[in-house]
Tab-separated table of C-alpha atoms in Angstrom:
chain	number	residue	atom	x	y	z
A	9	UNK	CA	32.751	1.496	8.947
A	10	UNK	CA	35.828	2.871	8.769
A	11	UNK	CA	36.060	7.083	9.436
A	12	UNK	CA	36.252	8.998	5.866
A	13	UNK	CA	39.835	10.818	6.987
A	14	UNK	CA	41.173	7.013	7.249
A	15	UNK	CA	39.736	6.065	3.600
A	16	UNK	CA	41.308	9.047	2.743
A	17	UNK	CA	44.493	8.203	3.969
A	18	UNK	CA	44.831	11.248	6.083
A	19	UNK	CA	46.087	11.738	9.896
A	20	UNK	CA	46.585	14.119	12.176
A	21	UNK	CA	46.400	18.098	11.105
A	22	UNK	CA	45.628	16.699	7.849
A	23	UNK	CA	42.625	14.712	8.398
A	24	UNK	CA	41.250	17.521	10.956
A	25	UNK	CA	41.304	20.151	7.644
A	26	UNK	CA	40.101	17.395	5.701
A	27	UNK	CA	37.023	17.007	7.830
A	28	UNK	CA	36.141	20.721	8.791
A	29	UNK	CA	35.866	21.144	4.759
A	30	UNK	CA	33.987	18.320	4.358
A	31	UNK	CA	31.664	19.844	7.088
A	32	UNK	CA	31.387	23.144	5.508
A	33	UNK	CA	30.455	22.097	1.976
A	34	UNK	CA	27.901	19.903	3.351
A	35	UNK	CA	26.381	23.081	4.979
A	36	UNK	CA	26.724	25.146	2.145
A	37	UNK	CA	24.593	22.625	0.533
A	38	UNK	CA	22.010	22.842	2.893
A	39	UNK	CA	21.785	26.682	2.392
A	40	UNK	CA	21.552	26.672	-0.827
A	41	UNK	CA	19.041	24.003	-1.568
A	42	UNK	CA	17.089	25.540	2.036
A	43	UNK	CA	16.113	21.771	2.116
A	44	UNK	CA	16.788	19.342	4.970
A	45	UNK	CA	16.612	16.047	5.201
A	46	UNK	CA	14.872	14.153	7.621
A	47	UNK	CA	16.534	12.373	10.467
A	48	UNK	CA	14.933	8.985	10.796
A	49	UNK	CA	13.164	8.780	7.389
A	50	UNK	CA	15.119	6.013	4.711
A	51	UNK	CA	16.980	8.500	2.664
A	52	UNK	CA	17.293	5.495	0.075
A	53	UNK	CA	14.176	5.383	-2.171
A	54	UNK	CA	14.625	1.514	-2.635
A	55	UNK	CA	15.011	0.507	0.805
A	56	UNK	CA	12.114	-1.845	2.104
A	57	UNK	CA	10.252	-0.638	5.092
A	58	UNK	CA	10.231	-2.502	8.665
A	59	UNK	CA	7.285	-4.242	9.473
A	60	UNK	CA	5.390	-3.587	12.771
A	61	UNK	CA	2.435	-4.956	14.589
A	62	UNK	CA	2.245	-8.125	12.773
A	63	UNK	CA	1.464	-6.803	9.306
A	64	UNK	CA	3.355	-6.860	6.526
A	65	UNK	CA	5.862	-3.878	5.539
A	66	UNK	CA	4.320	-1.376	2.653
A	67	UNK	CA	5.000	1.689	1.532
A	68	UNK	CA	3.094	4.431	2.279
A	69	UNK	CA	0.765	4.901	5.273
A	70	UNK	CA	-0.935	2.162	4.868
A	71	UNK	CA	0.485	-1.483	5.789
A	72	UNK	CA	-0.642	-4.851	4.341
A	73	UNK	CA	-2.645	-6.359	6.805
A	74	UNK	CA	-2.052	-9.413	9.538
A	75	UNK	CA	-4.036	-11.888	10.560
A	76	UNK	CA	-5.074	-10.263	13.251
A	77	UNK	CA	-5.823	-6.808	11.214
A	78	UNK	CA	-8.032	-8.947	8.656
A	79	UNK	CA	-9.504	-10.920	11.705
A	80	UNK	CA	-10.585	-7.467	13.510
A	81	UNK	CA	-11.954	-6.234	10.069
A	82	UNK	CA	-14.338	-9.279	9.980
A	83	UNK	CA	-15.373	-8.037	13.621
A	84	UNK	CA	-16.141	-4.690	12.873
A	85	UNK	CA	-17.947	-4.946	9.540
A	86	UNK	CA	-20.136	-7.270	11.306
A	87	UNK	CA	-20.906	-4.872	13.724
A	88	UNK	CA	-21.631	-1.793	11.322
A	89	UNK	CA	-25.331	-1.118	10.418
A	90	UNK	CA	-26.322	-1.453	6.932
A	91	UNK	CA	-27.963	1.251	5.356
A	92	UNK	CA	-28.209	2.540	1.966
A	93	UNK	CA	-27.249	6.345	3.100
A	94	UNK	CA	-28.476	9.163	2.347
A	95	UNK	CA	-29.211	12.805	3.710
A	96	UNK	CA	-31.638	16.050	4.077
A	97	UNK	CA	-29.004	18.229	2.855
A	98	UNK	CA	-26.444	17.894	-0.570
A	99	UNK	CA	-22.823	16.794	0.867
A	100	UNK	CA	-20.650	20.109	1.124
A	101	UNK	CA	-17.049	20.210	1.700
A	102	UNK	CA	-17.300	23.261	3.424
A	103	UNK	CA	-19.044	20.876	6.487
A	104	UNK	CA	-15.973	19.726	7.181
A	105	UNK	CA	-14.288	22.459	8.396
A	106	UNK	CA	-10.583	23.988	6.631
A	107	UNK	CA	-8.893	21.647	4.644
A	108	UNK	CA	-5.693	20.460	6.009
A	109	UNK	CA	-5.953	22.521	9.303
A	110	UNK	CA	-3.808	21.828	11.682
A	111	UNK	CA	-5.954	20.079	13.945
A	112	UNK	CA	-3.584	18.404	16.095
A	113	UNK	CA	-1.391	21.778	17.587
A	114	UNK	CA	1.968	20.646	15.958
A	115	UNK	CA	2.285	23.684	13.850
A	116	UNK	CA	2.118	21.728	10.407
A	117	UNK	CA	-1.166	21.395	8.386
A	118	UNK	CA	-2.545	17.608	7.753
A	119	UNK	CA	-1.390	17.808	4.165
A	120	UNK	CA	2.375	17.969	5.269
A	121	UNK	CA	1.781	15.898	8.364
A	122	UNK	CA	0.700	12.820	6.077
A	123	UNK	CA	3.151	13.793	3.258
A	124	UNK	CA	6.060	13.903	5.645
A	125	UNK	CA	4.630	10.511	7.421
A	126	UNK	CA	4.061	8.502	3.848
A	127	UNK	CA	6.947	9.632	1.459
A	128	UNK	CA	10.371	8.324	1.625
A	129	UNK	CA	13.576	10.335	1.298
A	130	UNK	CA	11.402	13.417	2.703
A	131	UNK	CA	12.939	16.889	2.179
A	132	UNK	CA	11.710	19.811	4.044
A	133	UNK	CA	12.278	23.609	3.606
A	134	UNK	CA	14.423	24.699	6.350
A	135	UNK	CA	12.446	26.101	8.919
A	136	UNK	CA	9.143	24.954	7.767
A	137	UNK	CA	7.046	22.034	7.828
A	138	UNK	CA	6.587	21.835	3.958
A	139	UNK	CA	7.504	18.747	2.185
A	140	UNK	CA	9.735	19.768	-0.933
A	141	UNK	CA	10.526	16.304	-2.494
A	142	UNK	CA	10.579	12.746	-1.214
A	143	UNK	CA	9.200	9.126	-2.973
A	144	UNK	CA	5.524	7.663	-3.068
A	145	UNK	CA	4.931	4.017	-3.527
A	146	UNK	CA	1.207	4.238	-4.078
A	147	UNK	CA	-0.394	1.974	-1.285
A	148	UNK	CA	-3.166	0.850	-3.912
A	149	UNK	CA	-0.874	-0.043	-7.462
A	150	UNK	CA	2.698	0.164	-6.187
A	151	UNK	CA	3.352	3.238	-8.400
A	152	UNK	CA	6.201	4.927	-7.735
A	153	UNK	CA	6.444	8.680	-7.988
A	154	UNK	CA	8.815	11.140	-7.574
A	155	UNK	CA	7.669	14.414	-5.488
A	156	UNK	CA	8.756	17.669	-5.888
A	157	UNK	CA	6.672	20.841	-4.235
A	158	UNK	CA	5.505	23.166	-6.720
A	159	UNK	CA	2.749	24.984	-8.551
A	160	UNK	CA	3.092	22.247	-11.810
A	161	UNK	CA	4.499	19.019	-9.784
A	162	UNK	CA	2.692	18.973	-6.533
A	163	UNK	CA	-0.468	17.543	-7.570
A	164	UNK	CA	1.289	14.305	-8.879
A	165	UNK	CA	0.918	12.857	-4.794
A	166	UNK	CA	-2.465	13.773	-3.598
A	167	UNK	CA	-3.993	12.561	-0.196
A	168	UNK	CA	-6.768	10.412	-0.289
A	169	UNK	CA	-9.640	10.282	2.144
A	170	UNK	CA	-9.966	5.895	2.857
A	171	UNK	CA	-13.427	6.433	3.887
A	172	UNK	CA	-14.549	9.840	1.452
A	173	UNK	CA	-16.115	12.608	3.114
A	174	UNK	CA	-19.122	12.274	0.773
A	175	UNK	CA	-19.701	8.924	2.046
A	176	UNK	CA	-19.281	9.826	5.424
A	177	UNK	CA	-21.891	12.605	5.432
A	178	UNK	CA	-24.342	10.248	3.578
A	179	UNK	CA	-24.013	7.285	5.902
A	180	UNK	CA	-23.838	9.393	9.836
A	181	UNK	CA	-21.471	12.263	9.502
A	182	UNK	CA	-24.731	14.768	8.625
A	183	UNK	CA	-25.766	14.968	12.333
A	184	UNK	CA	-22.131	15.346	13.871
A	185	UNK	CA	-21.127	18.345	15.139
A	186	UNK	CA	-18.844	20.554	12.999
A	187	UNK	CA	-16.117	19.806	15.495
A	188	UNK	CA	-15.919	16.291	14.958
A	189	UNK	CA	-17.050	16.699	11.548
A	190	UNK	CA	-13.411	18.876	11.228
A	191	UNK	CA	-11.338	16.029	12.727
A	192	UNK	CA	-12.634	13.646	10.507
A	193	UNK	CA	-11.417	15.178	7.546
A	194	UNK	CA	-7.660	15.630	9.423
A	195	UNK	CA	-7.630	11.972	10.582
A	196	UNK	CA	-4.350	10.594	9.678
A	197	UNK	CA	-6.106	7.060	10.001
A	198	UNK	CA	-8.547	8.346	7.242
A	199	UNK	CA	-5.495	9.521	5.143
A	200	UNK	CA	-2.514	8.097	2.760
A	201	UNK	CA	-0.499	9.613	0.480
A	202	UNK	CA	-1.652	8.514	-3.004
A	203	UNK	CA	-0.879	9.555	-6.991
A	204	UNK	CA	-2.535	11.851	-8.394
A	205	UNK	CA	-4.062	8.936	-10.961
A	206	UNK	CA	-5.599	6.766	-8.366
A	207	UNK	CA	-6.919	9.448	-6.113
A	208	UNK	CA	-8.946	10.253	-9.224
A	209	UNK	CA	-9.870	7.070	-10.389
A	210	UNK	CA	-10.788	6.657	-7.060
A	211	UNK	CA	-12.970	9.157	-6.499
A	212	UNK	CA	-15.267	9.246	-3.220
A	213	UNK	CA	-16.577	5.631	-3.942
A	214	UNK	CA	-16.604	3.008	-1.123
A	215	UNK	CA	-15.450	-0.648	-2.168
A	216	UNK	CA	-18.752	-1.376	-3.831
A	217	UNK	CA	-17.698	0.816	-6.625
A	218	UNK	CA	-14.107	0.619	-6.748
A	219	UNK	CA	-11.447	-1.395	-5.268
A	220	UNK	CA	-7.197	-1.366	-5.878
A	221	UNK	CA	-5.802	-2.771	-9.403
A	222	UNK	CA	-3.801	-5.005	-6.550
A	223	UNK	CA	-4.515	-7.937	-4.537
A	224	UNK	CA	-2.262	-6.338	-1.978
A	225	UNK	CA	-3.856	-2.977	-2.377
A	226	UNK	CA	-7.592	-4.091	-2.047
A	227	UNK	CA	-6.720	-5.870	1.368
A	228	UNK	CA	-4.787	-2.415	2.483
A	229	UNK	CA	-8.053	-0.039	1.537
A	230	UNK	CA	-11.193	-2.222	2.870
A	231	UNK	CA	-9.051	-3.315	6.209
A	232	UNK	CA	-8.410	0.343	6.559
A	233	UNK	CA	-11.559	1.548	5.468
A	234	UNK	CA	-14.087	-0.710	7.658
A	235	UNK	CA	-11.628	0.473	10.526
A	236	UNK	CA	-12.686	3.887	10.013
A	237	UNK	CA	-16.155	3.464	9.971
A	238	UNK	CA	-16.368	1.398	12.948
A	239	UNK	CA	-14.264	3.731	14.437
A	240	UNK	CA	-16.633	6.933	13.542
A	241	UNK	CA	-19.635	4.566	14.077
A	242	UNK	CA	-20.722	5.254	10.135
A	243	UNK	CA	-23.398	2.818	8.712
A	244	UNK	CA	-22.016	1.093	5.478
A	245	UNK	CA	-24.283	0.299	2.221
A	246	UNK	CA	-25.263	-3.111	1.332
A	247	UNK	CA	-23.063	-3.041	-1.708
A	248	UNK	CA	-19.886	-1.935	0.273
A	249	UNK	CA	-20.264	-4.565	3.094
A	250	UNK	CA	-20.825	-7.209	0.384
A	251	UNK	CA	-17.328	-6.373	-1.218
A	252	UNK	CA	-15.563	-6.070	1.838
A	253	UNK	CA	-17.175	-9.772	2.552
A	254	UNK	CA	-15.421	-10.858	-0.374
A	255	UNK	CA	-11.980	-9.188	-0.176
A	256	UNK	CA	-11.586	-10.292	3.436
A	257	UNK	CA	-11.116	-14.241	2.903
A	258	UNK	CA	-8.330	-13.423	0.004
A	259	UNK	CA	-5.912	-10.982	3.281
């Protein structure tokens, strides 16, 4: 690529000024907007991601799964122990410790961590860890929505728990302790950046009761979601492990 003074046809003093002002308006910019992008993200919203690890490149922070993704998925539902769930005492948020807390030490909470991980084009404010705009593709329907922090526009991305917290405290997460109860909830592997519509629709439902509009998206959530629970050692319900059984052969 040739250097912008050449494509400007300047040289010498010339393209020096040219490029200190260029410099200082870019700057400026920065200031005023007290946004910064990124380095390392894909600034262009419409830029497919790389694949890694064998599985197919998807937006978001979930990936469309491998062979050997969906063959390790087999492995692990077969090893989970069914059980209808239940437990002694109504599921309470509160059990799980602050939501978003920065479990990990890097001075961001999990909310930002996951935003900043699944969004493209990510923005931060300068000197923060807050997200202030960036892209979703929704993992589940391929929706794309356009993020911008603030009191009206923030809820349009949500982040969605794979395996709900509900679920988890009916089906093993009851006797944890609140420590591991607390990382749970901040597992990035348990989290994805989703819209605000199917995080609803979504609800805290396992894949008995709800599965992705998309082919693509039901392999992403019940290859993601049976590697959770084997993961946290969580027993799954008949209905879930039957779905799963059924999804698997179409990855």
């Amino acid at each position: 690529m040739r250097p912008i003074a050449a494509v400007m046809g300047l040289t010498g003093k010339g393209a020096r000024r040219a490029m200190a002002a260029i410099a200082v308006a870019m700057t400026v910019a920065v200031l005023a907007t007290g946004c910064v992008m990124l380095p390392g993200r894909v600034a262009d919203p419409t830029a497919p991601p790389r694949a890694t690890d064998g599985a197919s490149a998807r937006p978001g922070g979930l990936s469309a799964p491998g062979p050997a993704a969906v063959a390790a998925a087999k492995r692990d539902l077969a090893g989970l122990a069914v059980d209808r769930g239940g437990a002694s005492a109504a599921y309470d948020r509160a059990a799980f410790g602050e939501p978003w807390a920065d479990v990990d030490g890097n001075g961001c909470d999990t909310r930002n961590d996951v935003l900043r991980r699944d969004l493209r084009g990510v923005a931060v404010r300068a000197g923060t860890c807050r997200v202030s705009r960036g892209v979703l593709i929704d993992p589940y329907d391929g929706e794309r929505v356009a993020f911008v922090s603030g009191a009206a526009t923030s809820e349009l991305v949500q982040i969605d728990h794979v395996v709900s917290l509900s679920y988890a405290w009916r089906h093993g997460a009851e006797a944890w302790t609140a420590a591991r109860r607390l990382a749970f909830a901040n597992d990035p592997r348990d989290l994805v950046a989703v819209s605000e519509r199917m995080n609803d629709v979504k609800g805290p439902f396992g894949p008995g009761q709800w599965l992705p509009p998309s082919a693509t998206g039901r392999c992403v959530f019940v290859v993601r979601w049976v590697a959770v629970m084997a993961e946290y050692g969580l027993t799954v319900h008949p209905g879930d492990r039957a779905a799963v059984e059924r999804v698997l052969p179409t990855c």
